[in-house]
Coordinates of N, CA and C in Angstrom, one line a residue:
X1 N -40.1 33.2 -33.4 CA -41.4 32.7 -32.8 C -41.2 32.1 -31.3
X2 N -42.3 32.5 -30.6 CA -42.2 31.9 -29.1 C -42.3 30.4 -29.2
X3 N -41.8 29.8 -28.0 CA -41.9 28.5 -27.9 C -43.3 28.0 -27.7
X4 N -43.7 27.0 -28.1 CA -45.1 26.5 -28.1 C -46.1 27.2 -28.7
X5 N -45.7 27.8 -29.6 CA -46.5 28.5 -30.5 C -46.7 27.9 -31.9
X6 N -47.9 28.1 -32.6 CA -48.0 27.4 -33.9 C -47.4 28.3 -34.9
X7 N -47.0 27.9 -36.0 CA -46.3 28.7 -37.1 C -47.4 29.3 -37.9
X8 N -48.6 29.2 -37.7 CA -49.6 29.8 -38.3 C -49.9 31.1 -37.5
X9 N -49.6 32.4 -38.4 CA -49.8 33.7 -37.8 C -51.2 33.8 -37.0
X10 N -52.3 33.2 -37.6 CA -53.6 33.5 -36.9 C -53.8 32.9 -35.8
X11 N -53.2 31.5 -35.6 CA -53.1 30.7 -34.5 C -52.3 31.5 -33.5
X12 N -51.2 31.8 -33.9 CA -50.2 32.7 -32.9 C -50.9 33.9 -32.3
X13 N -51.7 34.6 -33.2 CA -52.4 35.9 -32.8 C -53.4 35.5 -31.8
X14 N -54.2 34.4 -32.1 CA -55.2 34.2 -31.2 C -54.7 33.7 -29.8
X15 N -53.5 32.8 -30.0 CA -53.0 32.4 -28.6 C -52.7 33.5 -27.8
X16 N -51.9 34.7 -28.4 CA -51.5 35.9 -27.9 C -52.8 36.5 -27.1
X17 N -53.8 36.4 -27.8 CA -55.0 37.0 -27.3 C -55.5 36.3 -25.9
X18 N -55.6 35.0 -26.3 CA -55.8 34.3 -24.8 C -55.0 34.4 -23.8
X19 N -53.8 34.6 -24.0 CA -52.8 34.8 -23.0 C -53.1 36.2 -22.3
X20 N -53.3 37.1 -23.1 CA -53.7 38.5 -22.7 C -55.1 38.5 -21.8
X21 N -56.0 37.6 -22.2 CA -57.2 37.8 -21.8 C -57.2 36.9 -20.2
X22 N -56.5 35.8 -20.3 CA -56.3 35.1 -19.1 C -55.5 35.9 -18.1
X23 N -54.4 36.6 -18.5 CA -53.7 37.5 -17.8 C -54.7 38.5 -16.9
X24 N -55.5 39.1 -17.8 CA -56.3 40.2 -17.3 C -57.4 39.6 -16.2
X25 N -57.8 38.5 -16.6 CA -58.9 37.7 -15.7 C -58.2 37.4 -14.2
X26 N -56.9 36.9 -14.4 CA -56.4 36.8 -12.9 C -56.0 37.9 -12.3
X27 N -55.7 39.2 -13.0 CA -55.5 40.5 -12.5 C -56.8 41.0 -11.7
X28 N -57.7 40.8 -12.4 CA -59.1 41.4 -11.9 C -59.5 40.4 -10.8
X29 N -59.3 39.2 -10.8 CA -59.8 38.1 -9.8 C -59.1 38.7 -8.3
X30 N -57.7 39.1 -8.5 CA -57.0 39.4 -7.3 C -57.6 40.7 -6.6
X31 N -57.9 41.8 -7.7 CA -58.6 42.9 -7.3 C -59.9 42.8 -6.7
X32 N -60.7 41.8 -7.2 CA -62.0 41.9 -6.7 C -62.2 41.2 -5.6
X33 N -61.4 40.1 -5.4 CA -61.5 39.1 -4.4 C -60.9 39.7 -3.1
X34 N -59.5 40.2 -3.3 CA -58.7 40.3 -2.2 C -58.1 41.9 -2.3
X35 N -58.5 42.5 -3.3 CA -58.0 44.0 -3.2 C -56.6 44.1 -3.3
X36 N -56.0 43.2 -4.1 CA -54.7 43.2 -4.2 C -54.2 43.4 -5.8
X37 N -53.1 44.1 -5.9 CA -52.4 44.4 -7.4 C -51.3 43.3 -7.3
X38 N -51.6 42.6 -8.5 CA -50.4 41.6 -8.9 C -49.6 41.7 -10.1
X39 N -48.5 41.2 -10.1 CA -47.7 41.2 -11.2 C -47.5 39.8 -11.8
X40 N -47.9 39.5 -13.0 CA -47.9 38.2 -13.7 C -46.6 37.9 -14.3
X41 N -45.9 36.7 -13.9 CA -44.5 36.7 -14.1 C -44.4 35.6 -15.3
X42 N -45.7 34.8 -15.5 CA -45.6 33.7 -16.3 C -46.9 33.2 -16.7
X43 N -47.0 32.5 -17.8 CA -48.2 31.8 -18.2 C -47.8 30.6 -19.1
X44 N -48.8 29.5 -18.8 CA -48.4 28.4 -19.6 C -49.7 27.6 -20.0
X45 N -50.1 27.5 -21.3 CA -51.0 27.2 -21.8 C -51.1 25.3 -21.8
X46 N -52.1 24.8 -21.1 CA -52.2 23.3 -21.0 C -52.4 22.8 -22.5
X47 N -52.1 21.6 -22.7 CA -52.5 21.1 -23.9 C -54.1 20.8 -23.9
X48 N -54.7 21.1 -25.2 CA -56.3 21.1 -25.0 C -56.7 19.7 -24.5
X49 N -56.1 18.6 -24.8 CA -56.4 17.2 -24.6 C -56.4 16.9 -23.0
X50 N -55.7 17.8 -22.3 CA -55.4 17.9 -20.7 C -56.7 18.9 -20.4
X51 N -56.7 20.0 -20.8 CA -57.6 20.9 -20.1 C -57.5 22.3 -20.9
X52 N -58.7 23.0 -20.8 CA -58.9 24.2 -21.4 C -58.4 25.4 -20.7
X53 N -57.1 25.1 -20.1 CA -56.7 26.3 -19.1 C -55.3 26.5 -19.6
X54 N -55.0 28.0 -19.1 CA -53.8 28.5 -18.9 C -53.4 28.9 -17.4
X55 N -52.3 28.2 -16.9 CA -51.9 28.7 -15.7 C -51.2 29.9 -15.8
X56 N -51.4 30.7 -14.6 CA -50.8 32.1 -14.6 C -50.2 32.0 -13.2
X57 N -48.9 32.5 -13.2 CA -48.2 32.7 -12.0 C -47.6 34.0 -11.9
X58 N -47.4 34.6 -10.7 CA -47.0 35.9 -10.3 C -46.8 36.0 -8.7
X59 N -46.7 37.2 -8.5 CA -46.7 37.6 -7.0 C -47.5 39.0 -6.9
X60 N -47.6 39.5 -5.7 CA -48.4 40.6 -5.2 C -47.3 41.9 -5.7
X61 N -47.7 42.8 -6.2 CA -46.8 44.0 -6.5 C -46.3 44.5 -5.3
X62 N -44.7 44.6 -5.2 CA -43.9 45.1 -4.1 C -43.8 44.0 -3.0
X63 N -44.2 42.7 -3.2 CA -44.0 41.7 -2.3 C -43.6 40.4 -3.1
X64 N -42.6 40.1 -3.7 CA -42.3 39.1 -4.4 C -42.2 37.8 -3.7
X65 N -42.3 37.7 -2.4 CA -42.6 36.6 -1.5 C -44.0 36.2 -1.4
X66 N -44.7 37.1 -1.8 CA -46.2 36.7 -1.9 C -46.7 36.1 -3.4
X67 N -46.3 34.8 -3.4 CA -46.5 34.2 -5.0 C -47.9 33.6 -5.0
X68 N -48.2 33.3 -6.3 CA -49.4 32.5 -6.4 C -49.4 32.0 -7.8
X69 N -50.1 30.8 -7.8 CA -50.3 30.3 -9.1 C -51.9 29.9 -9.4
X70 N -52.6 30.4 -10.5 CA -54.0 30.2 -10.8 C -54.3 29.8 -12.0
X71 N -55.2 28.9 -12.2 CA -55.6 28.4 -13.7 C -56.9 29.1 -14.0
X72 N -56.9 29.3 -15.4 CA -57.8 30.3 -15.9 C -58.4 29.5 -17.2
X73 N -59.5 29.0 -17.3 CA -60.3 28.5 -18.2 C -60.4 29.7 -19.3
X74 N -59.8 29.3 -20.6 CA -59.7 30.2 -21.6 C -61.1 30.2 -22.3
X75 N -61.9 29.3 -22.2 CA -63.3 29.3 -22.8 C -64.2 30.1 -22.0
X76 N -64.1 29.9 -20.6 CA -65.1 30.4 -19.8 C -64.7 31.6 -19.1
X77 N -63.4 31.8 -19.0 CA -62.4 32.8 -18.1 C -62.9 32.6 -16.7
X78 N -63.1 31.3 -16.1 CA -63.2 31.0 -14.7 C -62.1 30.9 -14.3
X79 N -61.8 31.1 -12.9 CA -60.6 30.8 -12.3 C -60.8 29.5 -11.4
X80 N -59.6 28.9 -11.3 CA -59.7 27.7 -10.1 C -58.2 27.2 -9.9
X81 N -58.0 26.3 -9.0 CA -56.7 25.8 -8.7 C -55.8 26.8 -8.2
X82 N -56.4 27.8 -7.4 CA -55.5 28.8 -6.8 C -54.7 28.2 -5.6
X83 N -53.3 28.4 -6.1 CA -52.4 28.0 -5.0 C -51.6 29.3 -4.5
X84 N -51.4 29.4 -3.1 CA -50.5 30.5 -2.8 C -49.4 30.2 -1.8
X85 N -48.6 31.2 -1.9 CA -47.3 31.0 -0.9 C -47.9 31.3 0.5
X86 N -47.4 30.7 1.6 CA -47.8 30.9 3.1 C -47.7 32.3 3.2
X87 N -46.8 33.3 2.7 CA -46.6 34.8 2.9 C -48.1 35.3 2.3
X88 N -48.5 35.0 1.3 CA -49.7 35.4 0.6 C -51.0 35.0 1.5
X89 N -50.9 33.7 1.9 CA -52.2 33.2 2.6 C -52.2 34.0 3.9
X90 N -51.1 34.3 4.5 CA -51.1 35.1 5.8 C -51.7 36.5 5.3
X91 N -51.4 37.1 4.3 CA -51.8 38.6 4.0 C -53.6 38.5 3.9
X92 N -53.9 37.6 3.0 CA -55.2 37.3 2.7 C -56.2 36.9 4.0
X93 N -55.6 36.0 4.9 CA -56.4 35.9 6.1 C -56.3 37.0 7.0
X94 N -55.2 37.9 7.1 CA -55.3 39.0 7.9 C -56.3 40.1 7.3
X95 N -56.4 40.3 6.0 CA -57.4 41.1 5.5 C -58.9 40.5 5.6
X96 N -59.0 39.3 5.8 CA -60.4 38.7 6.1 C -60.8 39.2 7.4
X97 N -60.0 39.3 8.4 CA -60.4 39.7 9.7 C -60.7 41.2 10.1
X98 N -60.4 42.0 8.9 CA -60.6 43.5 9.1 C -62.0 43.9 8.8

């Protein structure tokens, strides 16, 4: 059993599905907003009493120095709290000028 998961198989399957959906939401966000392909390296579900969010972290494929962290609401699948490395910020700003 993975850490942080419920012992109930239905709850665990539901959490796996949420993780998968939020990962895909983050991937699509970067494609749509910036034309970037990303690799997700980690996800962490926030306790529901804090927020209905899963933090997703990773980097731009082929550029491990271009890292990010973004929160995805697992009820609405909206993204927020986007934090990026200076290297990724430079790439995004350069792409805006094109």
